[in-house]
Coordinates of C-alpha atoms and ligand atoms in Angstrom, one line a residue:
Chain A
M1 CA 22.3 -11.1 -17.1
D2 CA 24.8 -8.7 -15.6
K3 CA 23.7 -8.5 -12.0
L4 CA 24.7 -11.5 -9.8
I5 CA 24.0 -11.5 -6.1
Y6 CA 25.2 -14.8 -4.7
L7 CA 23.4 -15.6 -1.5
D8 CA 23.8 -19.4 -1.3
N9 CA 26.9 -19.6 0.7
A10 CA 25.7 -22.5 2.8
A11 CA 25.7 -24.5 -0.5
T12 CA 29.2 -23.5 -1.4
T13 CA 31.4 -20.4 -1.4
K14 CA 33.7 -18.6 -3.8
T15 CA 37.3 -19.8 -3.5
A16 CA 39.2 -16.8 -2.1
A17 CA 41.9 -15.3 -4.4
E18 CA 44.6 -15.8 -1.8
V19 CA 43.6 -19.5 -1.5
V20 CA 43.8 -20.0 -5.2
E21 CA 47.2 -18.2 -5.2
A22 CA 48.5 -20.4 -2.4
M23 CA 47.4 -23.6 -4.3
L24 CA 48.8 -22.8 -7.8
P25 CA 52.4 -23.7 -7.2
Y26 CA 51.4 -27.1 -6.0
F27 CA 49.9 -27.9 -9.4
T28 CA 52.7 -26.7 -11.6
E29 CA 55.9 -26.6 -9.5
N30 CA 55.8 -28.5 -6.3
Y31 CA 53.7 -31.3 -7.7
G32 CA 55.6 -34.2 -6.2
N33 CA 54.0 -37.1 -4.4
P34 CA 54.5 -36.5 -0.6
S35 CA 55.3 -40.2 -0.2
S36 CA 58.3 -40.1 -2.5
V37 CA 61.8 -40.3 -1.1
Y38 CA 63.6 -37.4 -3.0
S39 CA 63.5 -34.1 -1.3
F40 CA 61.7 -32.3 -4.1
A41 CA 58.6 -34.3 -3.3
A42 CA 59.1 -35.2 0.3
A43 CA 59.0 -31.4 1.1
N44 CA 55.3 -31.7 0.5
K45 CA 54.9 -33.9 3.6
D46 CA 56.0 -30.9 5.7
V47 CA 53.7 -28.7 3.8
I48 CA 50.8 -31.0 4.6
S49 CA 51.9 -31.2 8.2
R50 CA 51.8 -27.4 8.5
Q51 CA 48.2 -27.2 7.2
R52 CA 47.3 -29.9 9.7
D53 CA 48.6 -27.7 12.5
I54 CA 46.8 -24.6 11.3
I55 CA 43.5 -26.5 11.2
A56 CA 44.1 -28.2 14.5
E57 CA 44.8 -24.9 16.2
A58 CA 41.5 -23.6 15.1
L59 CA 39.8 -26.4 17.1
G60 CA 42.1 -26.6 20.1
A61 CA 43.2 -30.0 18.8
K62 CA 46.6 -31.5 17.9
G63 CA 47.9 -31.7 14.3
N64 CA 48.0 -35.5 14.4
E65 CA 44.3 -35.7 15.2
I66 CA 43.3 -34.2 11.8
Y67 CA 42.7 -36.6 9.0
F68 CA 42.1 -35.2 5.5
T69 CA 39.2 -36.6 3.5
A70 CA 37.6 -35.8 0.2
G71 CA 35.0 -33.6 1.9
G72 CA 32.4 -33.4 4.6
T73 CA 30.3 -36.4 3.3
E74 CA 33.3 -38.7 3.5
A75 CA 34.2 -37.5 7.0
D76 CA 30.6 -38.1 8.2
N77 CA 30.4 -41.6 6.6
W78 CA 33.8 -42.5 8.1
A79 CA 32.9 -41.4 11.6
L80 CA 29.6 -43.3 11.7
K81 CA 30.5 -46.5 9.9
A82 CA 33.9 -46.9 11.5
T83 CA 32.6 -46.3 15.0
A84 CA 29.8 -48.8 14.3
E85 CA 32.4 -51.3 13.2
A86 CA 35.0 -50.6 16.0
Y87 CA 32.5 -50.4 18.9
G88 CA 29.8 -52.7 17.6
S89 CA 30.7 -55.4 20.0
K90 CA 30.0 -53.0 22.9
G91 CA 26.6 -52.0 21.6
K92 CA 24.6 -51.3 18.5
H93 CA 22.7 -48.1 19.4
I94 CA 23.4 -44.7 17.9
I95 CA 21.7 -41.4 18.7
T96 CA 21.4 -38.6 16.2
T97 CA 18.7 -36.0 15.3
K98 CA 16.0 -35.6 12.7
I99 CA 17.6 -32.5 11.2
E100 CA 21.0 -33.9 10.2
H101 CA 22.4 -33.6 6.7
H102 CA 21.8 -36.5 4.4
A103 CA 25.4 -37.5 4.8
I104 CA 24.5 -38.5 8.3
L105 CA 20.9 -39.6 7.9
H106 CA 21.5 -41.9 4.9
T107 CA 24.5 -43.4 6.6
C108 CA 22.4 -44.1 9.6
E109 CA 19.8 -45.8 7.4
Y110 CA 22.5 -47.9 5.9
L111 CA 23.7 -48.9 9.4
E112 CA 20.1 -49.7 10.4
K113 CA 20.0 -52.3 7.6
D114 CA 23.2 -53.7 9.0
G115 CA 21.6 -54.4 12.4
Y116 CA 22.3 -51.1 14.2
E117 CA 19.5 -49.2 16.0
V118 CA 19.3 -45.4 15.6
T119 CA 17.3 -43.0 17.7
Y120 CA 16.5 -39.8 15.8
L121 CA 15.9 -37.0 18.3
N122 CA 13.2 -34.4 17.8
V123 CA 14.0 -30.7 17.9
D124 CA 12.0 -27.9 19.2
E125 CA 10.2 -25.3 17.0
N126 CA 13.4 -23.4 16.6
G127 CA 15.4 -26.4 15.5
I128 CA 17.2 -27.0 18.8
V129 CA 17.7 -30.5 20.4
K130 CA 16.1 -31.0 23.8
L131 CA 18.7 -32.1 26.2
E132 CA 16.2 -34.0 28.4
E133 CA 15.2 -36.1 25.4
L134 CA 18.9 -36.8 24.7
R135 CA 19.4 -38.0 28.2
E136 CA 16.3 -40.3 28.0
A137 CA 17.5 -41.8 24.7
I138 CA 20.8 -43.0 26.2
R139 CA 20.9 -46.8 26.7
P140 CA 23.6 -49.1 28.0
D141 CA 24.3 -50.2 24.4
T142 CA 24.6 -46.6 23.0
I143 CA 28.0 -46.3 21.4
L144 CA 27.8 -43.0 19.6
I145 CA 26.0 -39.6 19.7
S146 CA 26.2 -37.7 16.4
I147 CA 24.6 -34.3 16.5
M148 CA 25.4 -31.5 14.0
Y149 CA 27.0 -28.4 15.3
A150 CA 24.8 -26.1 13.3
N151 CA 22.1 -26.8 10.8
N152 CA 22.6 -26.1 7.1
E153 CA 19.1 -25.1 6.3
I154 CA 17.8 -23.1 9.2
G155 CA 21.2 -22.2 10.8
S156 CA 20.2 -23.4 14.4
I157 CA 23.3 -23.9 16.6
Q158 CA 23.0 -26.8 19.0
P159 CA 24.0 -26.7 22.7
I160 CA 27.2 -28.6 21.8
Q161 CA 29.0 -28.2 25.1
E162 CA 26.0 -29.5 27.1
I163 CA 25.6 -32.4 24.6
G164 CA 29.4 -33.2 24.9
E165 CA 29.1 -33.2 28.7
I166 CA 26.2 -35.6 28.6
A167 CA 28.1 -37.9 26.2
H168 CA 31.2 -37.7 28.3
E169 CA 29.4 -38.4 31.6
H170 CA 28.0 -41.6 30.0
G171 CA 31.3 -42.6 28.4
I172 CA 29.7 -42.4 24.9
L173 CA 31.6 -41.2 21.9
F174 CA 30.5 -37.8 20.5
H175 CA 30.7 -36.9 16.8
T176 CA 29.6 -33.6 15.4
D177 CA 29.1 -32.6 11.8
A178 CA 30.6 -29.1 11.9
V179 CA 30.6 -28.5 8.1
Q180 CA 28.4 -25.4 8.5
A181 CA 29.8 -24.2 11.8
F182 CA 33.6 -24.5 11.3
C183 CA 35.1 -21.0 11.1
Q184 CA 31.6 -19.5 11.5
V185 CA 31.6 -20.0 15.3
P186 CA 34.5 -20.6 17.6
I187 CA 34.9 -24.3 18.3
D188 CA 36.9 -25.9 21.1
V189 CA 36.9 -29.7 20.9
N190 CA 38.2 -30.1 24.5
A191 CA 35.7 -27.8 26.2
C192 CA 32.9 -29.5 24.3
H193 CA 34.2 -33.0 24.8
I194 CA 34.0 -33.6 21.0
D195 CA 35.6 -37.0 20.0
M196 CA 35.1 -36.6 16.3
L197 CA 34.3 -33.6 14.1
S198 CA 33.7 -33.3 10.3
A199 CA 34.4 -30.2 8.3
S200 CA 34.7 -29.2 4.6
A201 CA 36.8 -26.5 2.9
H202 CA 34.4 -25.3 0.3
K203 CA 32.1 -23.8 2.9
L204 CA 34.7 -21.4 4.0
N205 CA 36.2 -20.0 0.8
G206 CA 38.4 -23.0 0.3
P207 CA 38.3 -25.5 -2.6
K208 CA 35.8 -28.3 -3.2
G209 CA 36.5 -31.9 -2.6
I210 CA 38.7 -31.5 0.6
G211 CA 37.6 -32.0 4.2
F212 CA 38.8 -33.6 7.3
L213 CA 37.7 -35.7 10.2
Y214 CA 39.1 -34.8 13.6
I215 CA 39.6 -37.9 15.6
R216 CA 40.6 -37.5 19.2
T217 CA 43.7 -39.5 20.3
G218 CA 42.4 -42.7 21.8
V219 CA 39.4 -43.1 19.6
K220 CA 40.0 -46.4 17.9
I221 CA 38.2 -46.2 14.6
R222 CA 40.0 -47.7 11.6
S223 CA 40.6 -46.9 8.0
F224 CA 37.6 -46.6 5.8
V225 CA 39.5 -46.2 2.5
H226 CA 42.1 -49.0 2.1
G227 CA 45.3 -48.7 0.1
G228 CA 48.6 -46.9 0.8
A229 CA 49.9 -45.8 4.2
Q230 CA 48.9 -42.1 3.9
E231 CA 47.2 -40.2 6.8
R232 CA 49.0 -42.5 9.3
K233 CA 47.4 -45.5 7.7
R234 CA 43.9 -44.3 8.4
R235 CA 43.0 -42.8 5.0
A236 CA 44.7 -44.3 1.9
G237 CA 45.3 -42.4 -1.3
T238 CA 47.9 -39.9 -2.5
E239 CA 47.2 -36.7 -0.6
N240 CA 45.3 -33.9 -2.3
V241 CA 48.2 -31.6 -1.8
T242 CA 46.7 -28.6 -3.6
G243 CA 43.4 -29.1 -1.8
I244 CA 45.1 -29.4 1.6
V245 CA 47.1 -26.2 1.0
G246 CA 44.0 -24.4 -0.1
F247 CA 42.2 -25.6 3.0
G248 CA 45.0 -24.5 5.3
K249 CA 45.0 -21.0 3.7
A250 CA 41.2 -20.8 3.9
V251 CA 41.3 -21.7 7.6
E252 CA 44.1 -19.2 8.3
R253 CA 42.1 -16.5 6.6
A254 CA 38.8 -17.4 8.2
V255 CA 40.2 -17.7 11.7
S256 CA 41.9 -14.3 11.5
S257 CA 38.8 -12.6 10.3
L258 CA 36.3 -14.6 12.4
E259 CA 35.2 -12.0 14.9
E260 CA 35.0 -9.1 12.6
R261 CA 33.5 -11.0 9.7
T262 CA 30.8 -12.7 11.7
A263 CA 29.9 -9.5 13.6
G264 CA 29.4 -7.8 10.2
E265 CA 27.3 -10.7 8.9
K266 CA 25.1 -10.8 12.0
E267 CA 24.4 -7.2 11.7
L268 CA 23.4 -7.5 8.0
R269 CA 21.5 -10.7 8.7
D270 CA 19.4 -9.1 11.4
Y271 CA 18.8 -6.0 9.3
F272 CA 17.5 -8.2 6.5
I273 CA 15.3 -10.3 8.8
S274 CA 13.7 -7.2 10.3
R275 CA 13.1 -5.7 6.9
I276 CA 11.4 -8.8 5.6
E277 CA 9.3 -9.2 8.8
A278 CA 8.2 -5.6 8.6
E279 CA 7.5 -5.4 4.9
I280 CA 6.3 -8.8 3.7
P281 CA 3.1 -10.1 5.4
Y282 CA 2.4 -13.8 6.3
C283 CA 6.0 -14.8 6.6
R284 CA 7.8 -16.8 9.3
L285 CA 11.4 -16.9 10.3
N286 CA 12.6 -20.5 10.6
G287 CA 15.3 -21.4 13.1
D288 CA 16.4 -19.8 16.3
R289 CA 16.8 -16.0 16.5
I290 CA 19.8 -16.1 18.8
N291 CA 21.5 -19.4 18.4
R292 CA 21.8 -19.0 14.7
L293 CA 24.7 -19.1 12.2
P294 CA 25.8 -15.5 11.5
N295 CA 25.1 -15.8 7.8
N296 CA 21.8 -17.8 7.8
V297 CA 18.4 -16.4 7.0
N298 CA 15.4 -18.8 6.4
F299 CA 11.9 -17.7 5.8
S300 CA 8.6 -19.3 4.8
F301 CA 6.2 -17.2 2.8
R302 CA 2.7 -18.5 3.0
F303 CA 0.7 -19.3 -0.1
V304 CA 3.8 -19.4 -2.4
E305 CA 5.9 -22.3 -3.5
G306 CA 9.7 -22.3 -3.2
E307 CA 10.8 -23.3 -6.6
S308 CA 8.7 -20.5 -8.3
L309 CA 10.3 -18.1 -5.8
L310 CA 13.8 -19.3 -6.7
I311 CA 13.3 -19.0 -10.5
M312 CA 11.8 -15.5 -10.1
L313 CA 14.8 -14.5 -7.9
D314 CA 17.2 -16.0 -10.5
M315 CA 15.7 -13.8 -13.1
K316 CA 16.7 -10.9 -11.0
G317 CA 20.2 -12.2 -10.6
I318 CA 19.7 -13.5 -7.1
C319 CA 21.0 -17.0 -6.2
A320 CA 19.3 -18.6 -3.2
S321 CA 17.9 -21.9 -2.2
S322 CA 14.7 -23.5 -0.9
G323 CA 13.5 -26.5 1.1
S324 CA 10.6 -27.0 -1.3
A325 CA 10.0 -30.5 -2.6
C326 CA 10.5 -29.3 -6.2
T327 CA 14.1 -28.4 -5.5
S328 CA 14.9 -31.7 -3.9
G329 CA 13.5 -34.1 -6.5
S330 CA 11.0 -35.7 -4.1
L331 CA 7.4 -35.0 -3.2
D332 CA 8.2 -34.1 0.4
P333 CA 9.5 -30.7 1.5
S334 CA 12.7 -30.5 3.6
H335 CA 12.9 -33.0 6.5
V336 CA 14.3 -30.1 8.6
L337 CA 11.3 -27.9 8.1
L338 CA 9.0 -30.7 8.8
A339 CA 11.0 -31.5 12.0
I340 CA 10.4 -28.0 13.3
G341 CA 6.7 -28.6 12.9
L342 CA 5.9 -26.7 9.7
P343 CA 2.8 -27.9 7.8
H344 CA 3.7 -29.2 4.3
E345 CA 2.3 -26.3 2.4
I346 CA 4.3 -23.8 4.5
A347 CA 7.5 -25.8 4.2
H348 CA 7.1 -25.8 0.4
G349 CA 7.3 -22.0 0.5
S350 CA 10.6 -21.6 2.2
L351 CA 13.6 -19.6 1.1
R352 CA 17.2 -19.8 2.4
I353 CA 19.5 -16.9 2.0
T354 CA 23.1 -17.3 3.2
L355 CA 25.4 -14.3 3.3
S356 CA 29.1 -14.0 2.7
E357 CA 31.7 -11.5 3.8
E358 CA 31.2 -9.8 0.5
T359 CA 27.4 -9.3 0.9
T360 CA 26.5 -5.6 1.2
K361 CA 23.5 -3.8 2.6
E362 CA 22.7 -2.6 -0.9
D363 CA 22.6 -6.3 -2.1
L364 CA 20.1 -7.1 0.7
D365 CA 18.0 -4.0 0.0
Y366 CA 17.7 -5.1 -3.6
V367 CA 16.7 -8.6 -2.5
V368 CA 14.0 -7.2 -0.2
E369 CA 12.6 -5.0 -2.9
S370 CA 12.7 -7.9 -5.4
L371 CA 11.1 -10.3 -3.0
K372 CA 8.2 -8.0 -2.1
G373 CA 7.2 -7.9 -5.8
I374 CA 7.7 -11.6 -6.4
V375 CA 5.8 -12.7 -3.3
E376 CA 2.9 -10.4 -4.1
N377 CA 2.9 -11.6 -7.7
L378 CA 3.0 -15.3 -6.8
R379 CA 0.3 -14.8 -4.2
G380 CA -1.8 -13.1 -6.9
M381 CA -1.8 -16.4 -8.8
S382 CA -2.2 -18.7 -5.7
P383 CA -5.5 -20.4 -5.1
L384 CA -4.5 -20.8 -1.5
Y385 CA -4.2 -17.0 -1.1
E386 CA -7.5 -16.5 -2.9
D387 CA -9.2 -18.9 -0.4
F388 CA -7.5 -17.2 2.5
V389 CA -8.6 -13.7 1.4
K390 CA -12.2 -14.8 0.8
K391 CA -12.3 -16.4 4.3
Q392 CA -11.0 -13.1 5.8
D393 CA -13.7 -11.1 4.0
K394 CA -16.4 -13.2 5.5
Chain B
M1 CA 16.3 -27.2 -16.6
Y2 CA 13.2 -25.8 -18.4
T3 CA 12.6 -25.0 -22.1
E4 CA 12.2 -21.5 -23.3
K5 CA 8.5 -22.0 -23.8
V6 CA 8.1 -23.1 -20.2
M7 CA 10.1 -20.2 -18.9
D8 CA 8.0 -17.8 -21.1
H9 CA 4.7 -19.2 -19.7
F10 CA 6.1 -19.1 -16.2
Q11 CA 7.3 -15.5 -16.5
N12 CA 4.3 -14.3 -18.4
P13 CA 1.5 -16.6 -17.5
R14 CA -1.6 -16.3 -19.8
N15 CA -5.1 -16.1 -18.3
V16 CA -4.2 -15.7 -14.6
G17 CA -7.2 -14.7 -12.5
E18 CA -10.7 -15.6 -11.5
I19 CA -14.1 -15.5 -13.3
E20 CA -17.0 -14.4 -11.3
D21 CA -20.0 -16.7 -11.6
A22 CA -18.0 -19.1 -13.7
S23 CA -19.8 -21.8 -15.6
G24 CA -17.4 -24.3 -14.1
V25 CA -14.6 -24.3 -11.6
G26 CA -12.2 -27.1 -10.9
T27 CA -9.5 -27.4 -8.2
V28 CA -7.0 -30.3 -8.2
G29 CA -3.8 -31.2 -6.4
N30 CA -3.0 -30.7 -2.8
A31 CA -0.8 -28.5 -0.7
K32 CA 1.0 -31.4 0.8
C33 CA 2.7 -32.2 -2.5
G34 CA 3.2 -28.6 -3.3
D35 CA 0.9 -28.2 -6.3
I36 CA -2.7 -26.8 -6.5
M37 CA -4.4 -25.7 -9.7
R38 CA -7.7 -24.0 -10.1
I39 CA -9.4 -23.4 -13.4
Y40 CA -12.4 -21.3 -14.1
L41 CA -14.4 -21.7 -17.3
D42 CA -16.9 -19.4 -18.9
I43 CA -18.9 -21.5 -21.3
D44 CA -21.6 -20.1 -23.6
E45 CA -24.9 -21.7 -24.6
N46 CA -23.3 -23.3 -27.6
Q47 CA -20.9 -25.1 -25.2
V48 CA -18.0 -23.1 -26.4
I49 CA -15.4 -22.0 -23.9
Q50 CA -15.5 -18.2 -24.2
D51 CA -13.1 -17.5 -21.4
V52 CA -10.8 -19.3 -19.1
K53 CA -8.7 -18.2 -16.1
F54 CA -6.4 -20.1 -13.7
K55 CA -4.7 -19.8 -10.3
T56 CA -1.8 -22.1 -9.4
F57 CA 0.3 -22.7 -6.3
G58 CA 3.3 -24.7 -7.4
C59 CA 6.6 -24.8 -9.1
G60 CA 7.6 -23.3 -12.4
A61 CA 6.3 -26.2 -14.4
A62 CA 3.0 -26.2 -12.6
V63 CA 2.4 -22.5 -13.5
A64 CA 3.5 -23.0 -17.1
T65 CA 1.4 -26.1 -17.7
S66 CA -1.7 -24.3 -16.2
S67 CA -1.0 -21.3 -18.5
M68 CA -0.6 -23.5 -21.6
A69 CA -3.6 -25.6 -20.8
T70 CA -5.8 -22.5 -20.6
E71 CA -4.4 -21.3 -23.9
L72 CA -5.2 -24.7 -25.5
V73 CA -8.9 -24.9 -24.3
K74 CA -9.8 -21.3 -25.0
G75 CA -12.3 -21.0 -27.8
K76 CA -12.8 -24.7 -28.1
N77 CA -16.1 -26.4 -27.6
I78 CA -16.3 -28.7 -24.6
Q79 CA -15.9 -31.9 -26.7
D80 CA -12.7 -30.6 -28.2
A81 CA -11.5 -29.4 -24.8
M82 CA -11.9 -32.9 -23.5
Q83 CA -9.4 -34.1 -26.1
I84 CA -6.6 -32.0 -24.7
T85 CA -4.3 -34.4 -22.9
N86 CA -1.3 -33.8 -20.7
K87 CA 0.8 -34.9 -23.7
A88 CA -0.6 -32.1 -25.8
V89 CA 0.2 -29.6 -23.0
M90 CA 3.8 -30.9 -22.7
E91 CA 4.3 -30.9 -26.5
A92 CA 3.1 -27.3 -26.7
L93 CA 5.7 -26.4 -24.1
D94 CA 8.5 -28.3 -26.0
G95 CA 8.7 -30.8 -23.2
L96 CA 9.1 -31.0 -19.4
P97 CA 11.8 -32.5 -17.2
P98 CA 10.8 -36.1 -16.2
V99 CA 10.2 -35.2 -12.6
K100 CA 7.7 -32.5 -13.7
V101 CA 5.5 -34.6 -15.9
H102 CA 3.0 -34.9 -13.1
C103 CA 2.4 -31.1 -13.4
S104 CA 1.0 -31.6 -16.9
L105 CA -1.3 -34.4 -15.6
L106 CA -2.5 -32.0 -13.0
A107 CA -3.3 -29.5 -15.7
E108 CA -5.4 -32.0 -17.6
E109 CA -7.2 -33.0 -14.4
A110 CA -7.9 -29.4 -13.6
I111 CA -9.6 -28.8 -17.0
H112 CA -11.6 -32.0 -16.5
A113 CA -12.6 -31.0 -13.0
A114 CA -13.8 -27.6 -14.2
L115 CA -15.8 -29.3 -17.0
W116 CA -17.2 -31.8 -14.5
D117 CA -18.4 -28.9 -12.4
Y118 CA -20.0 -27.3 -15.5
A119 CA -21.7 -30.5 -16.4
E120 CA -23.1 -31.0 -12.9
K121 CA -24.4 -27.5 -12.7
H122 CA -26.1 -27.7 -16.0
G123 CA -27.3 -31.3 -15.7
I124 CA -25.5 -32.5 -18.8
K125 CA -23.3 -35.4 -19.5
I126 CA -20.0 -35.0 -21.3
E127 CA -18.7 -38.0 -23.2
G128 CA -15.7 -39.6 -21.6
L129 CA -15.6 -37.3 -18.6
E130 CA -15.2 -38.9 -15.2
K131 CA -15.6 -37.5 -11.7
P132 CA -12.3 -35.9 -10.8
K133 CA -10.4 -37.8 -8.1
S134 CA -8.2 -35.2 -6.5
D135 CA -9.8 -32.5 -4.4
I136 CA -8.0 -30.4 -1.9
H137 CA -10.7 -29.4 0.4
E138 CA -10.0 -31.8 3.2
E139 CA -6.5 -30.3 3.7
E140 CA -5.2 -29.4 7.1
E141 CA -5.5 -25.7 7.9
A142 CA -2.3 -23.9 8.5
E143 CA -2.1 -21.9 11.7
E144 CA -1.9 -18.1 11.5
Y145 CA 1.1 -16.0 11.7
Ligands
PLP1 C1 25.9 -30.0 7.5 C2 26.5 -30.6 6.3 N1 27.1 -31.8 6.4 C3 27.8 -32.3 5.3 C4 27.9 -31.7 4.1 C5 28.6 -32.3 3.0 O1 29.9 -31.8 2.8 P1 30.6 -32.0 1.4 O2 29.9 -31.2 0.4 O3 32.0 -31.4 1.6 O4 30.7 -33.4 1.1 C6 27.2 -30.4 4.0 C7 27.3 -29.6 2.7 O5 26.7 -29.9 1.7 C8 26.6 -29.9 5.1 O6 26.0 -28.7 5.0

C-alpha cells in the first residue's frame, strides 16, 4: 500500500526529526550515567536539569517540581497511589470522573480494593464535568480530586481552572491527567491550582516511554519506585537520558509552535467536521464543539460498526481508531461514549480521527470521500439500516 | 489479525442482500454487543436451499463468517445445512482470532434461526433443530439524529 494517512495522533505521534537528532548523541557519545562522578558522565546531570526547566516553563512551574517517569501511565499511578498512601490517615475518599483513561480508572479500582472510596463523576452529553456535582461530591474525608485536562477519545476539555478553585477552596489536592492536553492547550498550574499533573512525550512528537509527574512543592507524596537516589529520591532508576533529551526538545518545539499549529489544526478540524455533517447522513459529533482539543474529531455513524469501518479505512491507507467493543477486546463499547449517554449500538459505530501538524486539507478531503463510500457500503449490508428504512417507508 | 480468507470475505462479501418473500428469515445477536446477523433462505419444494442472502451489522469477523456461512449452505438440502457448524465456518476461513470465535457461533445460530422460521411457516419439523435463543427485537430504540 503506498498511501498512508496517519490520523491517530491521540494514540501516538511521529517522533520529530529534530527530536531524534537531539537524542542521537546521547546513545553513542554522551552515554554516561548521570550519577557517575567523572565529568564525562556528570555533564548529563546538567543536561537533564535543562530539560526539566524547559518543561517546567511550559507549565508555569519550577524545574524541581518535574519528576520524570516511564510515561503517562506511571505518572497517573504514582499520583493516585502515593497520594492515597500519604494522605490516607486524613481520609480515604477520592473524586474522579467516568471518562478518565484506564491508567486512572484501573488505579482507582485497585485503591477501592484497598479500602478507599471513589466517586466517579458523571459528565454532560458533551463530555464535560458538572461543577455542581463536583461540589456535592466533596466530603470531609476527600483527599484527592483527579480530573483529566482533556479526554483522549472525544477531546472534551474540562473547566480545569474552576475545578482547581473548588479543590483549593476545600483544601483538597488536585491532580490532572494532561497527557492529551499538554502542548495542545496552554496550561498554567498556578492559575488552575493544579497540585499534580501527568504528561507523556509520545503524544507531542517525542519518544515513547518517557513522561513526567509535576508535583507542586509542598505536596508530600513519596517514591513509588524504590532504588537509587535519582529524581531527588522520588523516582529511582538510572535516568532515561535520551528520552528526557527527546522530551525536552519535543516540548521546546511544541511550545514555540503552539499558537500557529493549533490554529491550523482547529481550522482543518472544523472544516472536516462540517463536511462530514453535510455529506454523511445519520451521524453525530461526539464531544464538545467549542471546548475541544484542536486535533480531535469523533463521530458516530448509525447502523455501522466501528471495527468494520476501521478495516475499510485501513484498506484505503487511512489510520484511525474507534470506541467499538471489537477494538477494545471486550463486549462493551467505550466507557466514555456510554458516559455521554450514547446507546450501545451507536457507541459501537464511532470513529476517532486525530490530526497532526502535517495533516493537510487534501488528506481530509480524501478521508471524507472514502468515508462516504464506506459508510454507504456498510449500511447497505446492515440489518439495522434495513429495519430503519422499512420503518421510514411505512 | 485476520487470515487472508477472512479479509477476502470481509472485503468482497458473498450473498449480501435480501430475499423478498423468503422461505425463512432468521435474525440473531443484539446491537448491545455490536453484532447482528440476518439470513434469508429461499428453499424449494425438495427442501433444497436455492438461494441465500445475508445482512450483518458487526466487525470484520462477523461479516466474513456470515458470508462464508451463506456459501456453505447454498445448494444444500436442509438436513445437510443443519450439519454446518461454527467450526466448519471457522475452518473454511482458515481460523479466527480467539476473541472472534463468538462471531462464528452467531453465524451458525443465524442459519438455524432461518431454518426454524422456514419450518414454522411450513409446519414441518427439522431433526435436531431447536428454537433459536437470541432475538433482537426487544432492543432499545435509538433516538433520531
Ligand atoms: C489521557 C491519557 N492518559 C494516560 C495515557 C497513558 O500514557 P502513556 O502511554 O505514556 O503511558 C494516555 C495515552 O495512552 C492518555 O491518552
